[in-house]
XYZ file of C-alpha atoms in Angstrom:
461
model
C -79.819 170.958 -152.037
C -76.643 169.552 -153.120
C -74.735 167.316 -150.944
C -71.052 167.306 -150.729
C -69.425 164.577 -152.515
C -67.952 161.780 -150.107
C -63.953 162.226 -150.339
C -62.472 159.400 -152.693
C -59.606 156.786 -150.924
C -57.102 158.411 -153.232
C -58.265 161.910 -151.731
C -58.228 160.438 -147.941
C -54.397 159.598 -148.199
C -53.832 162.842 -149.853
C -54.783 164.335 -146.599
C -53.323 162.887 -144.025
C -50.288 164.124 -142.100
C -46.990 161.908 -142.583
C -47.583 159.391 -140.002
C -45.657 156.134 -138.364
C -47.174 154.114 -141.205
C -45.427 156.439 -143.989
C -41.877 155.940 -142.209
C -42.496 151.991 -142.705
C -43.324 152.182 -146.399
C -40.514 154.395 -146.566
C -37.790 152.530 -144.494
C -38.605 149.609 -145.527
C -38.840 150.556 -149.450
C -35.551 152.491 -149.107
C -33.799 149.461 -147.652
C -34.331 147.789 -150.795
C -33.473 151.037 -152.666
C -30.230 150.673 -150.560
C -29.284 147.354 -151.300
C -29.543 147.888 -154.855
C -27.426 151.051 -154.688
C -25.120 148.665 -152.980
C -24.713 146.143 -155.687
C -24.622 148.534 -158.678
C -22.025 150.844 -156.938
C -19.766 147.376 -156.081
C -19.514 146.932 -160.046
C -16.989 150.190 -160.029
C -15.179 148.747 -157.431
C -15.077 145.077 -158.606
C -13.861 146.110 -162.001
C -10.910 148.100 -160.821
C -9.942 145.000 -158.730
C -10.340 142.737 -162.329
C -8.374 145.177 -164.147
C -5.207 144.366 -161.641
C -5.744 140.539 -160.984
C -7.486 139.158 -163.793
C -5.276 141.541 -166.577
C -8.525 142.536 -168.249
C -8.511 144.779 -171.261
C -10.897 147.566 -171.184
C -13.370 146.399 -173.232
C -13.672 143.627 -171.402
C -14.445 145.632 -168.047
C -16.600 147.709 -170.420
C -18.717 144.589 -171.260
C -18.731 143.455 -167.321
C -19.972 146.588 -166.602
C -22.556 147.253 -169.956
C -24.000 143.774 -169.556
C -25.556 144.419 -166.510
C -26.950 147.643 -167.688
C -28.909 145.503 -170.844
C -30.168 143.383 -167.720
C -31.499 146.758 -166.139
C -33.376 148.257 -169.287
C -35.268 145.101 -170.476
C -35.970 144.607 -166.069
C -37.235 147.942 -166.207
C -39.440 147.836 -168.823
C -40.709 144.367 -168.035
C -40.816 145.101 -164.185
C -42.863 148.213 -164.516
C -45.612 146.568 -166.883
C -45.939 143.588 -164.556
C -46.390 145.932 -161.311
C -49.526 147.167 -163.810
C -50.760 144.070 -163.530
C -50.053 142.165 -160.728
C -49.452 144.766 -158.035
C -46.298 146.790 -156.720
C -45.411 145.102 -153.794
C -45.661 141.863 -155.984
C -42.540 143.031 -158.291
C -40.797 144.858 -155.748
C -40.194 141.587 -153.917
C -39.425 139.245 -156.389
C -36.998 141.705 -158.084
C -35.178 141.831 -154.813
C -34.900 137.930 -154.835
C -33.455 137.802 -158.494
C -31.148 140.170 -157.900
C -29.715 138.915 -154.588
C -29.645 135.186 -155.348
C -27.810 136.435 -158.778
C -24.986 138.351 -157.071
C -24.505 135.631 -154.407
C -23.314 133.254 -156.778
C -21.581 135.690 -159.154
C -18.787 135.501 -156.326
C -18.183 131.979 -157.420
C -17.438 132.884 -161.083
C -14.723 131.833 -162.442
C -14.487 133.408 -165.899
C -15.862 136.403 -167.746
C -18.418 134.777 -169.305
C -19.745 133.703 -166.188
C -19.587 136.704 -164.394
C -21.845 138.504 -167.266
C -23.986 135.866 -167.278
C -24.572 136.509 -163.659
C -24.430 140.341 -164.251
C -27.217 140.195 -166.905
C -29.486 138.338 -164.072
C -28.641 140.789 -161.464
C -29.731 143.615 -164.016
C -32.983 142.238 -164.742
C -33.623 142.318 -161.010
C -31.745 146.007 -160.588
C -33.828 147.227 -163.604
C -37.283 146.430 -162.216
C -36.881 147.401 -158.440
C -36.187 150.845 -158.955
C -39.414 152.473 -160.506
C -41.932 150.272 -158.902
C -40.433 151.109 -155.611
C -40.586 154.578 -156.216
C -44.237 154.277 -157.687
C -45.251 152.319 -154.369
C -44.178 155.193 -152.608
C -45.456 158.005 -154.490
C -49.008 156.132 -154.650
C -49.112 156.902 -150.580
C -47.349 160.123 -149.941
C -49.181 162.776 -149.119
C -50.057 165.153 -152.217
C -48.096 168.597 -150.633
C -44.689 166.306 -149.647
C -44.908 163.707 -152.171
C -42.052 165.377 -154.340
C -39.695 165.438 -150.635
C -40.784 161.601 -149.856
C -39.843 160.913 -152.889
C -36.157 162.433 -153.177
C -35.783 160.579 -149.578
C -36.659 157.404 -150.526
C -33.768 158.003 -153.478
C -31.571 158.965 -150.403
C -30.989 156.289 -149.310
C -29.418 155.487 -152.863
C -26.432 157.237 -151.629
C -26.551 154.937 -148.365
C -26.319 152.132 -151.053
C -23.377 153.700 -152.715
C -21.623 154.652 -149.219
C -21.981 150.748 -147.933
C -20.640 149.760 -151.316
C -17.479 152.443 -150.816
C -16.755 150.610 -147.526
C -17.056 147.640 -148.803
C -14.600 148.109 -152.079
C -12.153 149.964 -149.432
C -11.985 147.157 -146.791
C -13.127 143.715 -148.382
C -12.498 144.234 -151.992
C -9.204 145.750 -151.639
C -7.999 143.855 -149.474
C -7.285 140.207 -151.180
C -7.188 138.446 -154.000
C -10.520 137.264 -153.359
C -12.164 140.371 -152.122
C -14.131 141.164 -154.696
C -15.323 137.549 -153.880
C -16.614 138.351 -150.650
C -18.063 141.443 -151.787
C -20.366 139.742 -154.015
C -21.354 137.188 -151.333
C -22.322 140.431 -149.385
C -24.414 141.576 -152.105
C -27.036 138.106 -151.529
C -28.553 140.094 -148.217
C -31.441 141.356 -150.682
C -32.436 138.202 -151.145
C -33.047 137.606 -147.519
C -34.993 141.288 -147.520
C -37.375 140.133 -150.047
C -39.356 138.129 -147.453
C -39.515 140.966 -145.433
C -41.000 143.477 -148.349
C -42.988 140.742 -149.105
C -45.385 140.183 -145.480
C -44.217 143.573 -144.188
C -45.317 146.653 -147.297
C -48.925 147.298 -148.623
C -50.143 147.286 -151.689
C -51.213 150.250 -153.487
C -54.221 151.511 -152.855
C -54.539 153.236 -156.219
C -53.667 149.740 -158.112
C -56.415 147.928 -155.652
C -59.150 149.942 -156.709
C -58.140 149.565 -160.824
C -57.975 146.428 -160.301
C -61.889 145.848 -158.376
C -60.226 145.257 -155.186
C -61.912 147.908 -153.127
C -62.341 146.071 -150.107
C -58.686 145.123 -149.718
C -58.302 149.123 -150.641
C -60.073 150.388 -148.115
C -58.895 148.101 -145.402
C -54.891 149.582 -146.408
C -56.783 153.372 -146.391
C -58.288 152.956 -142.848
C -54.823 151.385 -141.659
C -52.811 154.948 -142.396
C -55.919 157.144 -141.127
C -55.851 154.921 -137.974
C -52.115 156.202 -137.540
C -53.090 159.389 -137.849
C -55.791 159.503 -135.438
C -55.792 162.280 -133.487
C -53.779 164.302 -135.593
C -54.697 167.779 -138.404
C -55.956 166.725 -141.580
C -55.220 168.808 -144.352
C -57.980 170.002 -146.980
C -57.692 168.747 -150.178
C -59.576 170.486 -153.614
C -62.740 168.177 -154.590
C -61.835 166.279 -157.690
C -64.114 164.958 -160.314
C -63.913 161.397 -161.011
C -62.610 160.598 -163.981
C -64.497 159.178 -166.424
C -63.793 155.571 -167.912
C -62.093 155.807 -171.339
C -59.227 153.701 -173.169
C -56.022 153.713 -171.478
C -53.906 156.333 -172.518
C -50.493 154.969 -174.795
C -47.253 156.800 -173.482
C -46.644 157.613 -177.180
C -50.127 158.548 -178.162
C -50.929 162.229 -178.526
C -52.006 162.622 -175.113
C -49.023 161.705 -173.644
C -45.945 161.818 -175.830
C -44.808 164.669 -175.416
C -44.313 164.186 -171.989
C -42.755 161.052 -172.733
C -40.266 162.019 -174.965
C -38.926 165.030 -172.447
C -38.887 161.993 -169.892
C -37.325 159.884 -172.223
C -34.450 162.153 -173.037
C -33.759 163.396 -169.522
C -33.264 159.513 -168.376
C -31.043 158.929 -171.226
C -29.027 161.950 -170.777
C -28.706 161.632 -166.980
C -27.657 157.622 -166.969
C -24.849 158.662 -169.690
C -23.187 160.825 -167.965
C -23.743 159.340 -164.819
C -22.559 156.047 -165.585
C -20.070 157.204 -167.918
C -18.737 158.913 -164.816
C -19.276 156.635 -161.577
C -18.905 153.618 -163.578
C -15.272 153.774 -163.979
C -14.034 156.924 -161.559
C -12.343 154.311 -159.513
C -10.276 152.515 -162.454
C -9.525 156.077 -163.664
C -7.948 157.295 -160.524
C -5.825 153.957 -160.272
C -4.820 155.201 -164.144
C -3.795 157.827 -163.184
C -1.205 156.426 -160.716
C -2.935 156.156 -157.376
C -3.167 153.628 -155.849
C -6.037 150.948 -155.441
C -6.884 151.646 -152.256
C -6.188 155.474 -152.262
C -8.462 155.354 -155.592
C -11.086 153.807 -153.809
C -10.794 155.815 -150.386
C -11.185 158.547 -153.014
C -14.150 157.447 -154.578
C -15.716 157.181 -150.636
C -14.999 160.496 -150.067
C -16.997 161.788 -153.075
C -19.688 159.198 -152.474
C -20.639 160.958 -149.154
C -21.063 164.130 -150.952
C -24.056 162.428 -152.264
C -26.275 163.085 -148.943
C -26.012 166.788 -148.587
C -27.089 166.561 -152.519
C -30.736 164.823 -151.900
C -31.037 166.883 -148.999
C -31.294 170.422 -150.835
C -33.307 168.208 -153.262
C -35.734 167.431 -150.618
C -36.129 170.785 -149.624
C -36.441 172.615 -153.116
C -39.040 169.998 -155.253
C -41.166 171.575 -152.588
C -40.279 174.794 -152.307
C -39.032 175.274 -156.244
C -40.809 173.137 -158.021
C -39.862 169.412 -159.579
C -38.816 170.743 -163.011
C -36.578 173.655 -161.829
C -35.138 171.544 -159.310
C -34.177 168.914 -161.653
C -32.989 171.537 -164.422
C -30.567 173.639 -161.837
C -28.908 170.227 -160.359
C -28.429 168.872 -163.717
C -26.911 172.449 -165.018
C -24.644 171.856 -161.957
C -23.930 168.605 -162.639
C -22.902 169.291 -166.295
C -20.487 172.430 -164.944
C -18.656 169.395 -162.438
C -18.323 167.031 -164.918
C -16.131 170.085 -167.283
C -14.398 170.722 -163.610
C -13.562 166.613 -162.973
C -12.087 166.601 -166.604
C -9.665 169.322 -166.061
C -8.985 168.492 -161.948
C -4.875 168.125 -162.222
C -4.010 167.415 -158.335
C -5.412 165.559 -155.671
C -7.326 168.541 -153.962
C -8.875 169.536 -157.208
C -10.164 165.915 -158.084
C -11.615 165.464 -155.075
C -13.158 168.646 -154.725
C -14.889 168.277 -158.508
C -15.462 164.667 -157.620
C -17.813 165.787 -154.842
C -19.400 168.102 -156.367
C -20.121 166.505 -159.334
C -21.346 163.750 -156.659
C -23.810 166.558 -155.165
C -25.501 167.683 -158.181
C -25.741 164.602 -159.982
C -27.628 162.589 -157.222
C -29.661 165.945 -156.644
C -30.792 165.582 -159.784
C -31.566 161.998 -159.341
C -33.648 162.748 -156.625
C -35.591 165.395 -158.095
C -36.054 162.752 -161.236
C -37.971 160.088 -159.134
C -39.791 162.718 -157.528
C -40.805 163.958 -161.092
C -41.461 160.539 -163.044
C -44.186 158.425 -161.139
C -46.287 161.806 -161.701
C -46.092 161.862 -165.111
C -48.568 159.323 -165.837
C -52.180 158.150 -164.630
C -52.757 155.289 -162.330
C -53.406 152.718 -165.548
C -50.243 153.379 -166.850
C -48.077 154.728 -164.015
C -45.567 151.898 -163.206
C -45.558 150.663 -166.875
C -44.471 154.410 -167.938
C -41.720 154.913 -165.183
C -39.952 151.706 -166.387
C -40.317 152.447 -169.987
C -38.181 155.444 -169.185
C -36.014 153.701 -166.928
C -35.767 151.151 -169.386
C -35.088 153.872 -172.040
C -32.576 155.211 -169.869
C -30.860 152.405 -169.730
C -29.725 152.162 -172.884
C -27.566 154.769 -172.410
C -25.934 153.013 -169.368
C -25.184 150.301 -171.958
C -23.636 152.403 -173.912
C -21.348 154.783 -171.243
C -19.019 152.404 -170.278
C -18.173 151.103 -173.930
C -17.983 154.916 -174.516
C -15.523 155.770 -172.328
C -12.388 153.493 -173.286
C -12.211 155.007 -177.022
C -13.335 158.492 -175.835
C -9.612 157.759 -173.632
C -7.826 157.252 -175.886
C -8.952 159.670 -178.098
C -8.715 162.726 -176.132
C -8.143 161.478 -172.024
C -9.870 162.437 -169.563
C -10.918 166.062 -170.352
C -12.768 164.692 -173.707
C -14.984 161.883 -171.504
C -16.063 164.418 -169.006
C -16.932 167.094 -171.831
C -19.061 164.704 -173.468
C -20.696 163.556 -170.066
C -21.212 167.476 -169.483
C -23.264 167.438 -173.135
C -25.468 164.669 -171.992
C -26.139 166.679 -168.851
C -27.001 169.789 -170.670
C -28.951 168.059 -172.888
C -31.477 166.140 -170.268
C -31.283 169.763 -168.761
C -32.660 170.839 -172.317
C -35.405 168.467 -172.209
C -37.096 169.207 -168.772
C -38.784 172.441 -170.504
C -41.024 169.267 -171.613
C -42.006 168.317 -168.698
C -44.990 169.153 -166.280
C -45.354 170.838 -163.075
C -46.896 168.621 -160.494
C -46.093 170.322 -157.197
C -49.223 169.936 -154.355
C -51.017 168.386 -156.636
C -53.142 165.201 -156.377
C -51.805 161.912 -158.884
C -55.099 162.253 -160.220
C -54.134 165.137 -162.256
C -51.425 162.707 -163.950
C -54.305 162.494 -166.162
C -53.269 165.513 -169.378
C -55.881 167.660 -170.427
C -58.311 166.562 -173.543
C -58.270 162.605 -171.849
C -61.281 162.648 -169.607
C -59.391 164.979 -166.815
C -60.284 168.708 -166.499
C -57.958 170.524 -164.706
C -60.234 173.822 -163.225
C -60.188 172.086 -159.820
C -56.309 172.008 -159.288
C -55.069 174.975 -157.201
C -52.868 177.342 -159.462
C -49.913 176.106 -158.267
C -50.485 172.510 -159.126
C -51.582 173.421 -162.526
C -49.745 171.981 -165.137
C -46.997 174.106 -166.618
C -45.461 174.020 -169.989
């Protein structure tokens, strides 16, 4: 007689219903996905204020601005192999404590050198929070609205930019020493790390590879005591895998995965830096004012919440990769508008959508990347391709002066619409991961058959 196989931890969360506990890890994760909005979207803001009071050059802001980026890819890369190895919730909170200690005292900088000497720190910090948070979060959502937890937890980016808009409208803009203050405001992360730190679990998918099943199953019986009471949901038996060499991210299991991952990070942080970067120094360029340019560059910025919201609802519904493909298609048709908007109706009305389709994509890009990989390698390969990303970044904003003065406006935002077509290009690389269990991160041919995934969460190619 053959008895049923006892339901694996990883299998347990996969069922339960989105409960009290999920909103915590969520909250609390996206206030820290917040903050860091907050100090990256500050830089666009604090450069256009250094342009008017310090009399810097363009390659200078372009340095300010592409320093902190070099900070972000090595923090990436580095951040996502140490959450491999000493645990999520680990990284998460001492990333938020570099970063917030580093922009505190870049408000007391008194020259460029210090201020990218401060930038680079902040990076390094920036770089590593992002895809370990967004792994922590993945590793708990349920398996049928992982993709949607996922695309909220990169809402609350735009609640990041948003507090950053307010803040360049009514304490950058208005003093001398407002971009000062600014900075000071950008320490609070700092503060938040202690709470991250006593108040998030660990992953229960990085306890048990690391031995720690007691500590594993403690976390699992804390989110099914939340949902007491409540429907379970059935999920497919899985086979466990068996043990085997860790797969490489460029080995021929997994590269070719990679490089579509790869590509669409680089193309989407070109253009989007390239673009958000320095929209605020271009409006003042083009004769508005500094505080109409940035109470333009609010405006757009709220257009990025309606954006993760059809997000949300479509890597469900749609799919992660056409999701992804359609909002960066979108995004690469708004940057072609933004280059040609020649009144103050038309720029805002490309602005925002551009705004829209580009942080829609970003959603759907988080959602996409923690399931890429198996547990082993899972954080380590989201900040390679963060990290990978980020060299473009680095290179956007020292793009964009010479691609000025070459051919304006309308030649940046052409070649930030190629960058978006491109990533758009790449996503046919990608797999299809909807309703289906991490587990399945692992590709076909490495230990992990795939005849007990329902057809839809089969992976497509």
């Amino acid at each position: 007689m053959h008895t049923p196989q006892a339901p694996t931890r990883a299998q347990r969360l996969d069922r339960l219903p989105f409960t009290r506990r999920h909103g915590r890890l969520l909250v609390g994760s996206g206030i820290g996905w917040a903050l860091d909005a907050m100090d990256v979207g500050l830089v666009s803001f604090v450069l256009a204020a250094l342009a008017a009071q310090w009399g810097l050059s363009p390659g200078q802001l372009s340095w300010i601005a592409s320093i902190g980026f070099l900070g972000m890819a090595i923090g990436a890369g580095a951040g996502g192999l140490l959450a491999d190895r000493i645990g999520r919730r680990q990284v998460f909170a001492l990333t938020l404590l570099v970063y917030g200690l580093a922009t505190g005292a870049a408000a007391l900088a008194g020259s460029v050198a210090v201020l990218m000497l401060f930038r680079f720190v902040i990076g390094l910090g920036l770089g590593a929070e992002l895809p370990v948070a967004s792994t922590l979060v993945s590793e708990f959502a349920p398996a049928r609205i992982r993709g949607r937890v996922v695309v909220l937890l990169e809402a609350f980016w735009a609640v990041g930019w948003i507090l950053a808009a307010l803040i360049g409208t009514f304490v950058v803009g208005a003093g001398d020493d407002g971009w000062r203050w600014g900075f000071a405001l950008g320490a609070v992360p700092a503060v938040y790390a202690v709470v991250v730190r006593r108040g998030l679990p660990e992953s229960v998918r990085f306890l048990e590879s690391k031995g720690r099943t007691e500590e594993a199953e403690a976390v699992v019986r804390q989110f099914e005591e939340a949902a007491a009471g409540r429907p379970l949901t059935d999920v497919p038996a899985v086979e466990p895998l068996p043990p085997g060499p860790v797969p490489r991210l460029l080995g021929p299991e997994l590269r070719r995965r990679t490089a579509g991952l790869w590509a669409v990070w680089f193309g989407i942080n070109f253009a989007y830096y390239g673009a958000f970067t320095w929209i605020p120094t271009l409006l003042v360029a083009q004769g508005f004012s500094l505080v109409r340019s940035f109470q333009y560059t609010l405006v757009i910025t709220l257009a990025q919440l309606p954006g993760y919201a059809l997000s949300a609802f479509l890597v469900e519904r749609w799919g992660r990769r056409p999701t992804l493909g359609a909002f960066l298609l979108g995004s690469a048709a708004a940057a072609l508008l933004f280059g040609s908007a020649d009144s103050t109706a038309t720029v805002l009305l490309a602005g925002s959508l551009l705004s829209f389709a580009n942080l829609g994509a970003w959603g759907a890009l988080y959602a996409t990347t923690p399931e890429v990989y198996p547990t082993a390698v899972r954080a380590g390969g989201a900040g390679a391709a963060a990290g990978f990303g980020r060299i473009a970044s680095i290179i956007a904003p020292l793009a964009v002066p010479p691609l000025l003065g070459a051919g304006g406006t309308g030649l940046v935002f052409a070649v930030l619409a190629a960058a978006f077509a491109l990533a758009t290009a790449a996503t046919r690389l990608l797999p299809e991961m909807r309703g289906a269990s991490l587990e399945r991160s692992t590709p076909r041919g490495t230990g992990g058959a795939a005849q007990n995934v329902p057809q839809r969460a089969r992976w497509r190619r």
